[in-house]
Amino acid sequence: MGLQIGDQAPDFKLFSSDLKETSLADFKGKKLVLQFFPMAFTGTCTTQLCTMRDSFGFYQGMNAEVLGISVDSPFTLAKFKEEQFYQFPLLSDFNKETSRAYQSIYEEFVYNLKGVSKRAAFVIDEEGKIIYAEVLESAGDLPDFDAIKKVVEG
């Protein structure tokens, strides 16, 4: 069934590409857009995060923060962030706990890879409640960016 609108967002503590521990509590009082993605340096994932990069000013203007989350290591994510000029943190869910908590994980992925984040988008309000949830089964699909923007605008 997955997480629903109105549910309390699961807490997380993950290391960013800057090796800084980041948690959900760090964003209390702001809206938070979580973008889960399967793997750095792949085509659709790059498109997903570049779309967020190119809309970053909009989210900043709406008192919203953006985070990207994948099971890649913080070191891989640091290189990905540097090459693509992302202005927002990329968080490493290397241990797969947050992807599981958000019910956004492929137990079996391509090339026999196990435990890879699904492409998913969540918007969390200022009090930590989910106000948008989209988990995609196909890694080739992209989140509904227009719907995300509308929810952030409130």
mmCIF file of C-alpha atoms in Angstrom:
data_model
loop_
_atom_site.group_PDB
_atom_site.id
_atom_site.type_symbol
_atom_site.label_atom_id
_atom_site.label_comp_id
_atom_site.label_asym_id
_atom_site.label_seq_id
_atom_site.Cartn_x
_atom_site.Cartn_y
_atom_site.Cartn_z
ATOM 1 C CA MET A 1 0.000 0.000 0.000
ATOM 2 C CA GLY A 2 2.818 2.427 0.696
ATOM 3 C CA LEU A 3 2.935 5.696 2.539
ATOM 4 C CA GLN A 4 -0.127 7.862 2.147
ATOM 5 C CA ILE A 5 -0.838 11.581 2.189
ATOM 6 C CA GLY A 6 -1.315 12.586 5.827
ATOM 7 C CA ASP A 7 1.106 9.960 7.190
ATOM 8 C CA GLN A 8 4.000 11.080 9.362
ATOM 9 C CA ALA A 9 7.143 10.927 7.218
ATOM 10 C CA PRO A 10 9.615 8.303 8.427
ATOM 11 C CA ASP A 11 12.645 9.880 10.054
ATOM 12 C CA PHE A 12 16.067 9.318 8.557
ATOM 13 C CA LYS A 13 19.703 10.047 9.293
ATOM 14 C CA LEU A 14 21.888 9.797 6.208
ATOM 15 C CA PHE A 15 25.268 11.109 5.167
ATOM 16 C CA SER A 16 25.333 13.607 2.340
ATOM 17 C CA SER A 17 27.760 13.890 -0.533
ATOM 18 C CA ASP A 18 29.523 16.443 1.729
ATOM 19 C CA LEU A 19 29.834 13.753 4.453
ATOM 20 C CA LYS A 20 27.432 15.695 6.689
ATOM 21 C CA GLU A 21 24.823 13.755 8.655
ATOM 22 C CA THR A 22 21.380 14.925 7.569
ATOM 23 C CA SER A 23 18.033 14.060 9.145
ATOM 24 C CA LEU A 24 14.385 14.824 8.564
ATOM 25 C CA ALA A 25 14.379 16.937 11.758
ATOM 26 C CA ASP A 26 16.882 19.323 10.136
ATOM 27 C CA PHE A 27 14.070 20.599 7.904
ATOM 28 C CA LYS A 28 11.301 21.235 10.445
ATOM 29 C CA GLY A 29 9.507 24.439 9.528
ATOM 30 C CA LYS A 30 10.191 24.008 5.791
ATOM 31 C CA LYS A 31 8.666 21.903 3.087
ATOM 32 C CA LEU A 32 10.928 19.120 1.912
ATOM 33 C CA VAL A 33 10.985 17.505 -1.526
ATOM 34 C CA LEU A 34 12.578 14.052 -1.442
ATOM 35 C CA GLN A 35 13.644 12.614 -4.782
ATOM 36 C CA PHE A 36 14.631 8.943 -4.565
ATOM 37 C CA PHE A 37 16.565 7.667 -7.582
ATOM 38 C CA PRO A 38 18.056 4.267 -8.457
ATOM 39 C CA MET A 39 21.638 5.072 -9.430
ATOM 40 C CA ALA A 40 23.919 8.032 -10.053
ATOM 41 C CA PHE A 41 25.279 8.592 -13.563
ATOM 42 C CA THR A 42 22.386 6.845 -15.323
ATOM 43 C CA GLY A 43 20.233 8.552 -17.944
ATOM 44 C CA THR A 44 16.817 8.805 -16.324
ATOM 45 C CA CYS A 45 18.272 9.569 -12.895
ATOM 46 C CA THR A 46 20.323 12.396 -14.364
ATOM 47 C CA THR A 47 17.200 13.763 -16.106
ATOM 48 C CA GLN A 48 15.213 13.539 -12.841
ATOM 49 C CA LEU A 49 17.763 15.443 -10.775
ATOM 50 C CA CYS A 50 18.613 17.941 -13.530
ATOM 51 C CA THR A 51 14.905 18.813 -13.685
ATOM 52 C CA MET A 52 15.048 19.547 -9.955
ATOM 53 C CA ARG A 53 18.306 21.486 -10.427
ATOM 54 C CA ASP A 54 16.759 23.623 -13.142
ATOM 55 C CA SER A 55 13.696 24.344 -10.923
ATOM 56 C CA PHE A 56 15.743 24.974 -7.784
ATOM 57 C CA GLY A 57 14.968 28.701 -7.639
ATOM 58 C CA PHE A 58 11.249 27.931 -7.582
ATOM 59 C CA TYR A 59 11.609 25.634 -4.567
ATOM 60 C CA GLN A 60 13.850 28.084 -2.708
ATOM 61 C CA GLY A 61 11.232 30.781 -3.259
ATOM 62 C CA MET A 62 8.573 28.521 -1.721
ATOM 63 C CA ASN A 63 10.521 27.825 1.512
ATOM 64 C CA ALA A 64 11.164 24.279 0.303
ATOM 65 C CA GLU A 65 14.344 22.229 0.377
ATOM 66 C CA VAL A 66 15.246 19.498 -2.107
ATOM 67 C CA LEU A 67 17.127 16.282 -1.319
ATOM 68 C CA GLY A 68 18.161 13.457 -3.625
ATOM 69 C CA ILE A 69 18.461 9.973 -2.104
ATOM 70 C CA SER A 70 19.978 6.802 -3.547
ATOM 71 C CA VAL A 71 21.833 3.714 -2.341
ATOM 72 C CA ASP A 72 25.057 4.976 -3.936
ATOM 73 C CA SER A 73 27.980 5.753 -1.626
ATOM 74 C CA PRO A 74 28.489 9.372 -0.485
ATOM 75 C CA PHE A 75 31.686 9.436 -2.574
ATOM 76 C CA THR A 76 29.886 8.431 -5.776
ATOM 77 C CA LEU A 77 27.182 10.996 -5.018
ATOM 78 C CA ALA A 78 29.790 13.720 -4.448
ATOM 79 C CA LYS A 79 31.198 13.156 -7.957
ATOM 80 C CA PHE A 80 27.700 13.016 -9.465
ATOM 81 C CA LYS A 81 26.736 16.273 -7.723
ATOM 82 C CA GLU A 82 29.952 17.978 -8.845
ATOM 83 C CA GLU A 83 29.594 16.922 -12.492
ATOM 84 C CA GLN A 84 25.913 17.927 -12.724
ATOM 85 C CA PHE A 85 26.129 21.134 -10.637
ATOM 86 C CA TYR A 86 23.313 20.127 -8.264
ATOM 87 C CA GLN A 87 22.657 22.855 -5.661
ATOM 88 C CA PHE A 88 20.949 20.471 -3.239
ATOM 89 C CA PRO A 89 22.344 17.650 -1.083
ATOM 90 C CA LEU A 90 22.482 14.081 -2.325
ATOM 91 C CA LEU A 91 22.104 11.596 0.517
ATOM 92 C CA SER A 92 23.540 8.103 0.636
ATOM 93 C CA ASP A 93 21.107 5.410 1.739
ATOM 94 C CA PHE A 94 23.864 2.828 1.349
ATOM 95 C CA ASN A 95 22.321 0.634 4.074
ATOM 96 C CA LYS A 96 18.915 0.854 2.346
ATOM 97 C CA GLU A 97 17.031 1.703 5.544
ATOM 98 C CA THR A 98 15.419 4.930 4.332
ATOM 99 C CA SER A 99 14.406 3.504 0.953
ATOM 100 C CA ARG A 100 12.716 0.632 2.807
ATOM 101 C CA ALA A 101 11.050 3.016 5.310
ATOM 102 C CA TYR A 102 9.605 4.989 2.386
ATOM 103 C CA GLN A 103 8.643 1.727 0.634
ATOM 104 C CA SER A 104 10.725 2.844 -2.329
ATOM 105 C CA ILE A 105 13.063 -0.056 -2.995
ATOM 106 C CA TYR A 106 13.556 -2.724 -5.623
ATOM 107 C CA GLU A 107 14.505 -5.919 -3.834
ATOM 108 C CA GLU A 108 15.673 -7.167 -7.266
ATOM 109 C CA PHE A 109 16.863 -4.719 -9.914
ATOM 110 C CA VAL A 110 18.636 -5.049 -13.267
ATOM 111 C CA TYR A 111 21.910 -6.969 -13.528
ATOM 112 C CA ASN A 112 20.943 -8.961 -10.410
ATOM 113 C CA LEU A 113 21.484 -5.895 -8.201
ATOM 114 C CA LYS A 114 19.584 -6.210 -4.941
ATOM 115 C CA GLY A 115 18.210 -3.385 -2.821
ATOM 116 C CA VAL A 116 18.174 -0.386 -5.186
ATOM 117 C CA SER A 117 16.037 2.708 -4.551
ATOM 118 C CA LYS A 118 12.955 3.035 -6.726
ATOM 119 C CA ARG A 119 12.347 6.317 -8.455
ATOM 120 C CA ALA A 120 10.016 8.124 -6.071
ATOM 121 C CA ALA A 121 9.046 11.605 -4.952
ATOM 122 C CA PHE A 122 7.656 12.761 -1.638
ATOM 123 C CA VAL A 123 6.765 16.223 -0.387
ATOM 124 C CA ILE A 124 6.788 16.639 3.367
ATOM 125 C CA ASP A 125 5.179 19.643 5.025
ATOM 126 C CA GLU A 126 6.607 21.899 7.714
ATOM 127 C CA GLU A 127 5.384 19.534 10.459
ATOM 128 C CA GLY A 128 6.767 16.326 8.955
ATOM 129 C CA LYS A 129 3.568 15.044 7.327
ATOM 130 C CA ILE A 130 3.533 13.607 3.805
ATOM 131 C CA ILE A 131 1.558 15.855 1.452
ATOM 132 C CA TYR A 132 2.630 14.157 -1.806
ATOM 133 C CA ALA A 133 3.721 10.582 -2.466
ATOM 134 C CA GLU A 134 4.645 8.984 -5.785
ATOM 135 C CA VAL A 135 6.536 5.686 -6.049
ATOM 136 C CA LEU A 136 7.198 4.534 -9.601
ATOM 137 C CA GLU A 137 7.474 0.860 -10.487
ATOM 138 C CA SER A 138 9.299 1.505 -13.755
ATOM 139 C CA ALA A 139 12.774 2.997 -13.395
ATOM 140 C CA GLY A 140 12.292 4.535 -16.847
ATOM 141 C CA ASP A 141 9.444 6.777 -15.689
ATOM 142 C CA LEU A 142 9.864 10.232 -14.174
ATOM 143 C CA PRO A 143 7.944 11.785 -11.271
ATOM 144 C CA ASP A 144 5.123 14.221 -12.023
ATOM 145 C CA PHE A 145 7.118 17.438 -11.573
ATOM 146 C CA ASP A 146 4.075 19.664 -12.215
ATOM 147 C CA ALA A 147 2.100 17.930 -9.466
ATOM 148 C CA ILE A 148 5.042 18.289 -7.077
ATOM 149 C CA LYS A 149 5.259 22.037 -7.800
ATOM 150 C CA LYS A 150 1.511 22.478 -7.222
ATOM 151 C CA VAL A 151 1.713 20.737 -3.828
ATOM 152 C CA VAL A 152 4.715 22.837 -2.790
ATOM 153 C CA GLU A 153 2.866 26.030 -3.802
ATOM 154 C CA GLY A 154 0.026 24.914 -1.538
#
